[in-house]
Every structure is written in structure tokens, then in C-alpha cells.
Coordinates of C-alpha atoms and ligand atoms in Angstrom, one line a residue:
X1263 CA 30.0 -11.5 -16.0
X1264 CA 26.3 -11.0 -14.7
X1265 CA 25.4 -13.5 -12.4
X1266 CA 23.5 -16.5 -13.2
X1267 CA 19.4 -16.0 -13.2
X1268 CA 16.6 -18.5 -14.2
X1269 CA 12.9 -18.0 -14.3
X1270 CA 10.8 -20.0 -11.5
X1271 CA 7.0 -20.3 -11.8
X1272 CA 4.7 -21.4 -9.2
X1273 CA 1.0 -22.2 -10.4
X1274 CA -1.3 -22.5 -7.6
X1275 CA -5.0 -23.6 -8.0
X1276 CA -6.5 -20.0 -8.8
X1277 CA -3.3 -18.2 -9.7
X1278 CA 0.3 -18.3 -11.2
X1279 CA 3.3 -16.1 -9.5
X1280 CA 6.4 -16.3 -11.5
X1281 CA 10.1 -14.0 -11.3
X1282 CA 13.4 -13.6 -12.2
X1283 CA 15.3 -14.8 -9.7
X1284 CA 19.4 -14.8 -8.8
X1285 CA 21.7 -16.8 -7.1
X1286 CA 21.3 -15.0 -3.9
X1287 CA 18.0 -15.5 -4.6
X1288 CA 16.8 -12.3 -5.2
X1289 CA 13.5 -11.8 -7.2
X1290 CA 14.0 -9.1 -9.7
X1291 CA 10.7 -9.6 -12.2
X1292 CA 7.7 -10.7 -10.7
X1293 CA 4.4 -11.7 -13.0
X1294 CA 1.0 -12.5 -11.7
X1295 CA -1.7 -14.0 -13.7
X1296 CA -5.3 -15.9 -12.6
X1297 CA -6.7 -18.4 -14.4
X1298 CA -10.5 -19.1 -13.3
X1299 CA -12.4 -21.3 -15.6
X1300 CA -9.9 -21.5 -18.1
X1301 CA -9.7 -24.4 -20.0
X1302 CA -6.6 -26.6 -20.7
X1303 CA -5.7 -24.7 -23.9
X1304 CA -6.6 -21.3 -22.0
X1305 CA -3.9 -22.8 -19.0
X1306 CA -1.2 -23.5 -21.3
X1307 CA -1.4 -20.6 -23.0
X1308 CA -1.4 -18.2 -19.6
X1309 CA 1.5 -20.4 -18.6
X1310 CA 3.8 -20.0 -22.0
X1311 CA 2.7 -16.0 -21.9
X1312 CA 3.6 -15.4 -18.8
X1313 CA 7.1 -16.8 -19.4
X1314 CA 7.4 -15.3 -21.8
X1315 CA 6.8 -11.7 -20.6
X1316 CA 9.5 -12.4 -17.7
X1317 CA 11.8 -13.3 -20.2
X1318 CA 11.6 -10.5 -22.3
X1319 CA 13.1 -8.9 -18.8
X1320 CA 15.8 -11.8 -18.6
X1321 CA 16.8 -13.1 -22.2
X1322 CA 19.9 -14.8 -20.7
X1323 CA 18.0 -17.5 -19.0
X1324 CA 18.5 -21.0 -20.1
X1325 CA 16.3 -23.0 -18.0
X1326 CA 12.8 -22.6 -16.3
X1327 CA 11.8 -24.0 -13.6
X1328 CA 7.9 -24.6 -12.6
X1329 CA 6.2 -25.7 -9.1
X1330 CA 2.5 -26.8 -10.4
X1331 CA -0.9 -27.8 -8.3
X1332 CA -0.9 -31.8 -9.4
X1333 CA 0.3 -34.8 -9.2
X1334 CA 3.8 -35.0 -11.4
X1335 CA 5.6 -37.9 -12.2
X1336 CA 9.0 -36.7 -11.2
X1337 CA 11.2 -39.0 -14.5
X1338 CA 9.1 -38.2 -17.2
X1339 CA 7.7 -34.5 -16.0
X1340 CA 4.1 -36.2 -17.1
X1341 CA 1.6 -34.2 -15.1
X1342 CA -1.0 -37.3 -14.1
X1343 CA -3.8 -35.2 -12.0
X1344 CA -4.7 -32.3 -10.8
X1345 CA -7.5 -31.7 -8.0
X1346 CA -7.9 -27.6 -7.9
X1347 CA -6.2 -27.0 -11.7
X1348 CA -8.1 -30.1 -14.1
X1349 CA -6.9 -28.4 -16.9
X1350 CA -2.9 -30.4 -15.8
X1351 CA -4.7 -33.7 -16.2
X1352 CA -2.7 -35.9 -18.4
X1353 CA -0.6 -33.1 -19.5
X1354 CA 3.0 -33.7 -20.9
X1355 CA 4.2 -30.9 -19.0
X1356 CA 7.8 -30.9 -19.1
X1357 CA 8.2 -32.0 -23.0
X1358 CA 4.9 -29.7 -24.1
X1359 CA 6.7 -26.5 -21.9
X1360 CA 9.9 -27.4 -23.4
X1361 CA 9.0 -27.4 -26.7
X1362 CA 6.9 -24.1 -26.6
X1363 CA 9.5 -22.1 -25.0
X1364 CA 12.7 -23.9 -26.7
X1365 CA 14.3 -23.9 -23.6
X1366 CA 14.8 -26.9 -20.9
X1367 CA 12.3 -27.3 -18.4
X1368 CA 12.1 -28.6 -14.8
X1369 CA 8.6 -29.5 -13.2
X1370 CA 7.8 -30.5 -9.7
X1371 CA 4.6 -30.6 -7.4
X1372 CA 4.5 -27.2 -5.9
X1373 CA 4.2 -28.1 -2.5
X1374 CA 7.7 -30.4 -3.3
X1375 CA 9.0 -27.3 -4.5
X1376 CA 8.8 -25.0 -1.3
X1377 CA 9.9 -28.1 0.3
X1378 CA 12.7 -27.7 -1.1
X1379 CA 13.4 -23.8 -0.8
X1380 CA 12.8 -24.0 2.5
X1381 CA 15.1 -26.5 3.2
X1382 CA 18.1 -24.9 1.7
X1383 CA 17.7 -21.1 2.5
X1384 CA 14.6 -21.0 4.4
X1385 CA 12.8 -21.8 7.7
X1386 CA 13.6 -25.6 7.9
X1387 CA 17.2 -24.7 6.8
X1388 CA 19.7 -27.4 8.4
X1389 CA 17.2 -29.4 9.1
X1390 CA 17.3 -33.0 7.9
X1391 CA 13.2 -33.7 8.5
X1392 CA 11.1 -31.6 8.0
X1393 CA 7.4 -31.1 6.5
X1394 CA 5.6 -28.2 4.3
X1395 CA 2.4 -27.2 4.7
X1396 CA 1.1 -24.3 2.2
X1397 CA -2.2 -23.4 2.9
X1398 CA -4.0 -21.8 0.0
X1399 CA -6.9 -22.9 -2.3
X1400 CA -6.1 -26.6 -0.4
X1401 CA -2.9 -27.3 0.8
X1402 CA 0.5 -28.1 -0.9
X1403 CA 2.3 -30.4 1.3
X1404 CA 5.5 -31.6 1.2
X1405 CA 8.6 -33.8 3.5
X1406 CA 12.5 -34.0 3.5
X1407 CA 13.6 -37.2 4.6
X1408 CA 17.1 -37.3 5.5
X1409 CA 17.9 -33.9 4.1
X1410 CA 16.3 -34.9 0.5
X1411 CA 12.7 -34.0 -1.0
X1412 CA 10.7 -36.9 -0.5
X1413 CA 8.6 -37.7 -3.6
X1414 CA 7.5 -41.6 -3.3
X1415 CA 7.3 -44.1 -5.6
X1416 CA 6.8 -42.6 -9.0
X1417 CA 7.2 -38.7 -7.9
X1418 CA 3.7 -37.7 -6.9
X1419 CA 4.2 -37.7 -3.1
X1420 CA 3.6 -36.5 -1.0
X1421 CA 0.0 -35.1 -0.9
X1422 CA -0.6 -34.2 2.9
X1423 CA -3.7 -32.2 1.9
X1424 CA -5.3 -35.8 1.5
X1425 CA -5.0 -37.5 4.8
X1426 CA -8.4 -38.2 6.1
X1427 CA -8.7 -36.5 9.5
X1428 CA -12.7 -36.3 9.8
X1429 CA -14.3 -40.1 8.5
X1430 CA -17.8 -38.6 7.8
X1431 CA -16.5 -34.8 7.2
X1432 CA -17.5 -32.2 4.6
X1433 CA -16.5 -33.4 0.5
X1434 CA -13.0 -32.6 -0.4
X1435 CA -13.0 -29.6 -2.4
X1436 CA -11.8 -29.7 -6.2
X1437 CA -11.8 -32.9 -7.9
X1438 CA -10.6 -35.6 -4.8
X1439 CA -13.2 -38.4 -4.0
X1440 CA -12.5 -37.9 -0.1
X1441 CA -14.3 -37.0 2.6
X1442 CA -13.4 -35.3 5.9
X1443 CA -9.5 -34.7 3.9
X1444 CA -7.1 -32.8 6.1
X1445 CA -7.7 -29.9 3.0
X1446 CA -11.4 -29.7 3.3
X1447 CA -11.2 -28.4 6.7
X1448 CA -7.8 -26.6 6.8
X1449 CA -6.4 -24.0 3.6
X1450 CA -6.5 -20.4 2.8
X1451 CA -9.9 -21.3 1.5
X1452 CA -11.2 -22.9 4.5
X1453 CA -10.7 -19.3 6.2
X1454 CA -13.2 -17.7 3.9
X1455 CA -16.0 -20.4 4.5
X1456 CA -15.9 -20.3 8.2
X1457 CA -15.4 -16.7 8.0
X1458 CA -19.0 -16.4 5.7
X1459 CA -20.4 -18.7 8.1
X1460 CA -19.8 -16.6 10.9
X1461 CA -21.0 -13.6 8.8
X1462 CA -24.4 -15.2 8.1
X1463 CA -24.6 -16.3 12.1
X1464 CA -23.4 -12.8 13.0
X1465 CA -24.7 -10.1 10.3
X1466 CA -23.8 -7.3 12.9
X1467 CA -20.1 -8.3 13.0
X1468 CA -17.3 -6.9 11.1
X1469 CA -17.8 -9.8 8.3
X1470 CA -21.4 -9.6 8.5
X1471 CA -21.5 -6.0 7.1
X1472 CA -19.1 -6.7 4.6
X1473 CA -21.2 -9.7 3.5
X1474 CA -24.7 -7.4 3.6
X1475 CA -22.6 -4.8 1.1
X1476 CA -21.7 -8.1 -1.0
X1477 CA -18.1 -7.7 -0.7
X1478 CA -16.5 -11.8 -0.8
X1479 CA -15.9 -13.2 2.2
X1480 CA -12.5 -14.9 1.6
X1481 CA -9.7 -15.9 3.5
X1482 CA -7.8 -12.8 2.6
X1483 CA -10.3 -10.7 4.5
X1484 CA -10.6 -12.9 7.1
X1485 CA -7.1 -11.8 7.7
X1486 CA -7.0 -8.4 7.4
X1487 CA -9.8 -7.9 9.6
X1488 CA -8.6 -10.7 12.4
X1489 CA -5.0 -8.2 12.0
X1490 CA -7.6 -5.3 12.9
X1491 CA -8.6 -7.2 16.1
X1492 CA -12.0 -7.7 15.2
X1493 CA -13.3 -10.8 17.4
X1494 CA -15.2 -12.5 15.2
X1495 CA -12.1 -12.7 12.3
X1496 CA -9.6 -14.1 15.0
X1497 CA -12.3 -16.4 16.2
X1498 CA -12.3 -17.8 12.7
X1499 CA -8.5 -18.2 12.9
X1500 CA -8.4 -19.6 16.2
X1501 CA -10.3 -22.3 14.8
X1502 CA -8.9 -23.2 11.5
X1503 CA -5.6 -22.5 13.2
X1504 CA -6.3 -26.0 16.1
X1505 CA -7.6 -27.2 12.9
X1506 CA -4.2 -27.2 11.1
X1507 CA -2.7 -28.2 14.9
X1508 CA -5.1 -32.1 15.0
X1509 CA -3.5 -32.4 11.4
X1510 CA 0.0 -31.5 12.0
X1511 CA -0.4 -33.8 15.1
X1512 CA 0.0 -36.6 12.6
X1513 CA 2.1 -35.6 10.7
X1514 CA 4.6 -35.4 13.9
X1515 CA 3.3 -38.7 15.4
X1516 CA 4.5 -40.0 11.7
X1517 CA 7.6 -38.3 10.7
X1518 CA 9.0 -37.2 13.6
X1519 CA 10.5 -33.9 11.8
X1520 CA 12.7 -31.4 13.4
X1521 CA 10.5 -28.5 11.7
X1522 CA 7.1 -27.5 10.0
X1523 CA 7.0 -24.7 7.7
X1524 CA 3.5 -23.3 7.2
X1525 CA 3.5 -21.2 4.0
X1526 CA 0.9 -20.3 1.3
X1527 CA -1.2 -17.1 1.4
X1528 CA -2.9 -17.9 4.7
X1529 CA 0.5 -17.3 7.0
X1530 CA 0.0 -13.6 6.7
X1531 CA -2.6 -15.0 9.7
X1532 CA 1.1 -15.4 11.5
X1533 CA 0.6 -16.2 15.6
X1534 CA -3.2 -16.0 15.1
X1535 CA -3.0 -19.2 13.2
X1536 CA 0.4 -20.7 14.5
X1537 CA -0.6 -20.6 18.0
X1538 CA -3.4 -22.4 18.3
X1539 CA -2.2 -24.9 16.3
X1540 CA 1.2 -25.3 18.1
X1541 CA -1.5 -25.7 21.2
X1542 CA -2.9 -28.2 20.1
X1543 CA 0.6 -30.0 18.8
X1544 CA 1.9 -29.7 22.8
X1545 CA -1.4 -31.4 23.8
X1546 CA -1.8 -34.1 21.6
X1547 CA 1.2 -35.2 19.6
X1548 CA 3.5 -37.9 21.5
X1549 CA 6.7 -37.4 23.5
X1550 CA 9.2 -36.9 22.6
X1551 CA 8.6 -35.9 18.8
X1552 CA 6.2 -33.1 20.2
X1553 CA 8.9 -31.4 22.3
X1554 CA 11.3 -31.3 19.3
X1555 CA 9.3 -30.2 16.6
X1556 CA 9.3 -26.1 15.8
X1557 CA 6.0 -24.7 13.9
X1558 CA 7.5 -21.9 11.7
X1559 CA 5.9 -19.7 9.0
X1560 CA 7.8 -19.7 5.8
X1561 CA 10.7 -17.8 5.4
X1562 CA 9.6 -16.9 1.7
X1563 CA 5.9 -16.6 2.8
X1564 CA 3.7 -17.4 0.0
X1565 CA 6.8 -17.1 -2.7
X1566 CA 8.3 -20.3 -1.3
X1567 CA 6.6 -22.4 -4.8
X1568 CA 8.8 -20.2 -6.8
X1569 CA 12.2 -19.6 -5.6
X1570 CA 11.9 -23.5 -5.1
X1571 CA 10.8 -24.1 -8.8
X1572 CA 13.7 -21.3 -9.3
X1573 CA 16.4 -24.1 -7.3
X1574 CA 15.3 -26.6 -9.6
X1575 CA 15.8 -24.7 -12.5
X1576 CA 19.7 -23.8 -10.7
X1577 CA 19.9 -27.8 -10.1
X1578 CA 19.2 -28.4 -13.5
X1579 CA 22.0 -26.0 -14.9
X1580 CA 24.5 -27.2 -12.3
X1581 CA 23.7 -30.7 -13.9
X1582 CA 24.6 -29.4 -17.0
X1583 CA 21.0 -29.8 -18.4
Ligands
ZN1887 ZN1 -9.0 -34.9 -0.5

């Protein structure tokens, strides 16, 4: 018999990454799909399409699993907000998904989700507390409290991205009425606008002449050339990265966890970004919680969202649907 495989999707604010993936957890169909300015209709549609292309790859699958960017009511799979991906606002997720695709359908915040695939195979593995933080268009947070996903009251915890760390700070970007949010000064995002401010400040830099030949400063760039050793790009990561530390500071202060993953497309910045903020962590945060703590990047990188929509999806079929 061929072993047991489900489909896991993880939707992000920009983009949607979605697989195959096995009980050993092995990814063995991977779709990619963007979705800027589409509306809900246009979001739906990239969502069921891209299904169904993996499944055209894996017609044995029974159940799907999806990590999405809003706030999910965990019981009824009603997706209540989203502040990166509007087009999820008020959206019947589970039941609309379900009924499209004729198959059952599992749906959890995706920073809940990499919670949880870290948690049983990952980087927080045999941990009991521990907290997610998946930098990308803002940051997907998520906690395990006593060895379970923490989701709150009604399912839409737990939204680290939101803490307020700066009272009068810059707007929250997306949708979110806060100010100074832990999210408008720390994701993958948040890489590419200090790295075009330093462009504009330094226009004889490495990111300077890729800004005067009109190439987009994002936090992927950023990256690549901090990785390069230009100065300039690990300056920019030095400082998002004690950034990320004065939130994480917390976050330990609060939950005391044994471990915090850092995942989305911004750990590629690995040491560059950890350090700093581990730094700032041994500085700040309070004994003994400080001493305790480990700052890991995720085991399954910026993949975490799916194979932990794909556990849910496994969870599901264990539970006999
Ligand atoms: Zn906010």
C-alpha cells in the first residue's frame, strides 16, 4: 500500500506555497502562486486552482489541509479578518473550500500552523513552550502552551505581530488600526524599507546602485547582498535583527518558553538576524527565562505554514474525519 499523503497549503499575505506531502514528511509536489490585487473571487479561485493542480499529482488524497494569513475561528473554520489578505474577510473558509473541492478541509492561522510543525518534527521539538515567529509580509506568530497550539478564546490567537512595542511608531502596515505594532517595525518587509532607506541615504552603496537602475529594494535583496558582505545590507539586518530581539524580549518576559523559532522568508538572513537579536534577549529579558530560552531558525525554513497545514490535514484523517 502507498503511504498516506495529504495536500497542505500555506497562503501568506503576497503568496501561496502548497505540496504533496508524506508521512515522513517529505514534499513531493510543490505549487507556487501570487496573488497581488486580487480580489476575493480572484483569491478563491487561485486557492481552489492550485489545489487542484497538486492533486492532479496525488488523486489519493482525502483531506487538505490550509495555514491562511487571518484571523480563523478555530470550530466553525469561519475566517473573521484578515490584515495583509482582505479578500479572507468574512469568508466561510472551511465549508466554501470544502464544498468546491468535495473533499474535507482543515483551516488554521498560518502562524498556528508552523507552530505546530515545529513542535512535532521541527526546531522547538520536545519542547513544551515554545513561541513562532515567521517574519514575512508581517509576521505570523504563534505559542505552545503545555505541549498544545495555543489559540485563545474563539481560535484567532495568537497574533504576536500586534503587540504594540513603539506607542507613537510608524502605522501598522495592511489593514490593523495600530501604531508602533511589533510587525510595523520587524518582518521580511520591514527589511526592504530600511534597506531602500539606506539606499536613498547611501546612493553609492551596493543598494543604492541597485535602487538608481530601478531594481526593488526588498527584503530578499537585502539578503542576498548582506550574504555577499556588503556593509550597508548587514547593517540593515543588524538592525531589524535587535529589532526582532526588544520584541522577543516580551514575549520571554511573558511566556517563559523553552524555545523560539524564527521562520518565514526572512531567516535565510540566518546569524545576521539571529544574533543581534539573541543580544539584545541576553541584555534585556529577565532571569532566569532569558538563560533558558534558545532562538532557533526554523527547521522547515519558510515551508513550516505547510507541512503544518499538512499535520492538520494528518490529524484530521487520524480523527477519522
Ligand atoms: Zn498591528
Amino acid at each position: 500500500m502507498p503511504p498516506t499523503r495529504v495536500i497542505g497549503i500555506d497562503a501568506g499575505g503576497t503568496k501561496l506555497l502548497g505540496g504533496v506531502v508524506d508521512e515522513q514528511m517529505v514534499v513531493h509536489h510543490r505549487v507556487h502562486r501570487t496573488w497581488r490585487g486580487a480580489d476575493r473571487q480572484e483569491t478563491l479561485d487561485i486557492f481552489t486552482g492550485a489545489v487542484e493542480e497538486i492533486r492532479a499529482a496525488a488523486p489519493e488524497v482525502e483531506v487538505i489541509g490550509f495555514g491562511v494569513p487571518a484571523l480563523v475561528e478555530w470550530e466553525t473554520g469561519i475566517s473573521r479578518w484578515s490584515n495583509h489578505l482582505p479578500a479572507l474577510d468574512g469568508v466561510p473558509f472551511r465549508d466554501l473550500m470544502s464544498e468546491r473541492l468535495g473533499l474535507p478541509v482543515v483551516v488554521d492561522n498560518d502562524g498556528n500552523a508552523s507552530m505546530l510543525a515545529e513542535a512535532r518534527s521541527g526546531a522547538a521539538a520536545g519542547a513544551n513552550h515554545a513561541v513562532m515567529v515567521s517574519l514575512g509580509t508581517g509576521i505570523g506568530g504563534g505559542l505552545l502552551v503545555n505541549g498544545e497550539v495555543y489559540r485563545g478564546a474563539t481560535g484567532v490567537g495568537a497574533e504576536l505581530g500586534h503587540v504594540v512595542l513603539q506607542l507613537h511608531g510608524p502605522d501598522c502596515p495592511g489593514d490593523c488600526p495600530g501604531q508602533g505594532c511589533f510587525e510595523a517595525l520587524v518582518s521580511g518587509n520591514a527589511i526592504g524599507r530600511e534597506g531602500l532607506l539606506g539606499a536613498h541615504e547611501h546612493p553609492e552603496s551596493q543598494l543604492g546602485l541597485r535602487l538608481a537602475a530601478d531594481k526593488e529594494i526588498s527584503g530578499g535583496l537585502v539578503t542576498e547582498l548582506a550574504h555577499d558582505g556588503d556593509p550597508l545590507a548587514r547593517e540593515v539586518l543588524d538592525e531589524v535583527g535587535r529589532r526582532l530581539g526588544h520584541g522577543l524580549v516580551g514575549l520571554v518576559n511573558t511566556f517563559n518558553p523553552e524555545v523560539i523559532v524564527i521562520g518565514g522568508g526572512a531567516v535565510r538572513g540566518g546569524d545576521m538576524l539571529l544574533e543581534p537579536a539573541r543580544g539584545v534577549v541576553a541584555e534585556r529579558a529577565l532571569p532566569p527565562a532569558r538563560e533558558l530560552v534558545r532562538i532557533l531558525p526554523a527547521h522547515y525554513g519558510d515551508e513550516a505554514g505547510m507541512m503544518g497545514a499538512a499535520l492538520l490535514a494528518f490529524d484530521q484523517l487520524e480523527a477519522g474525519l
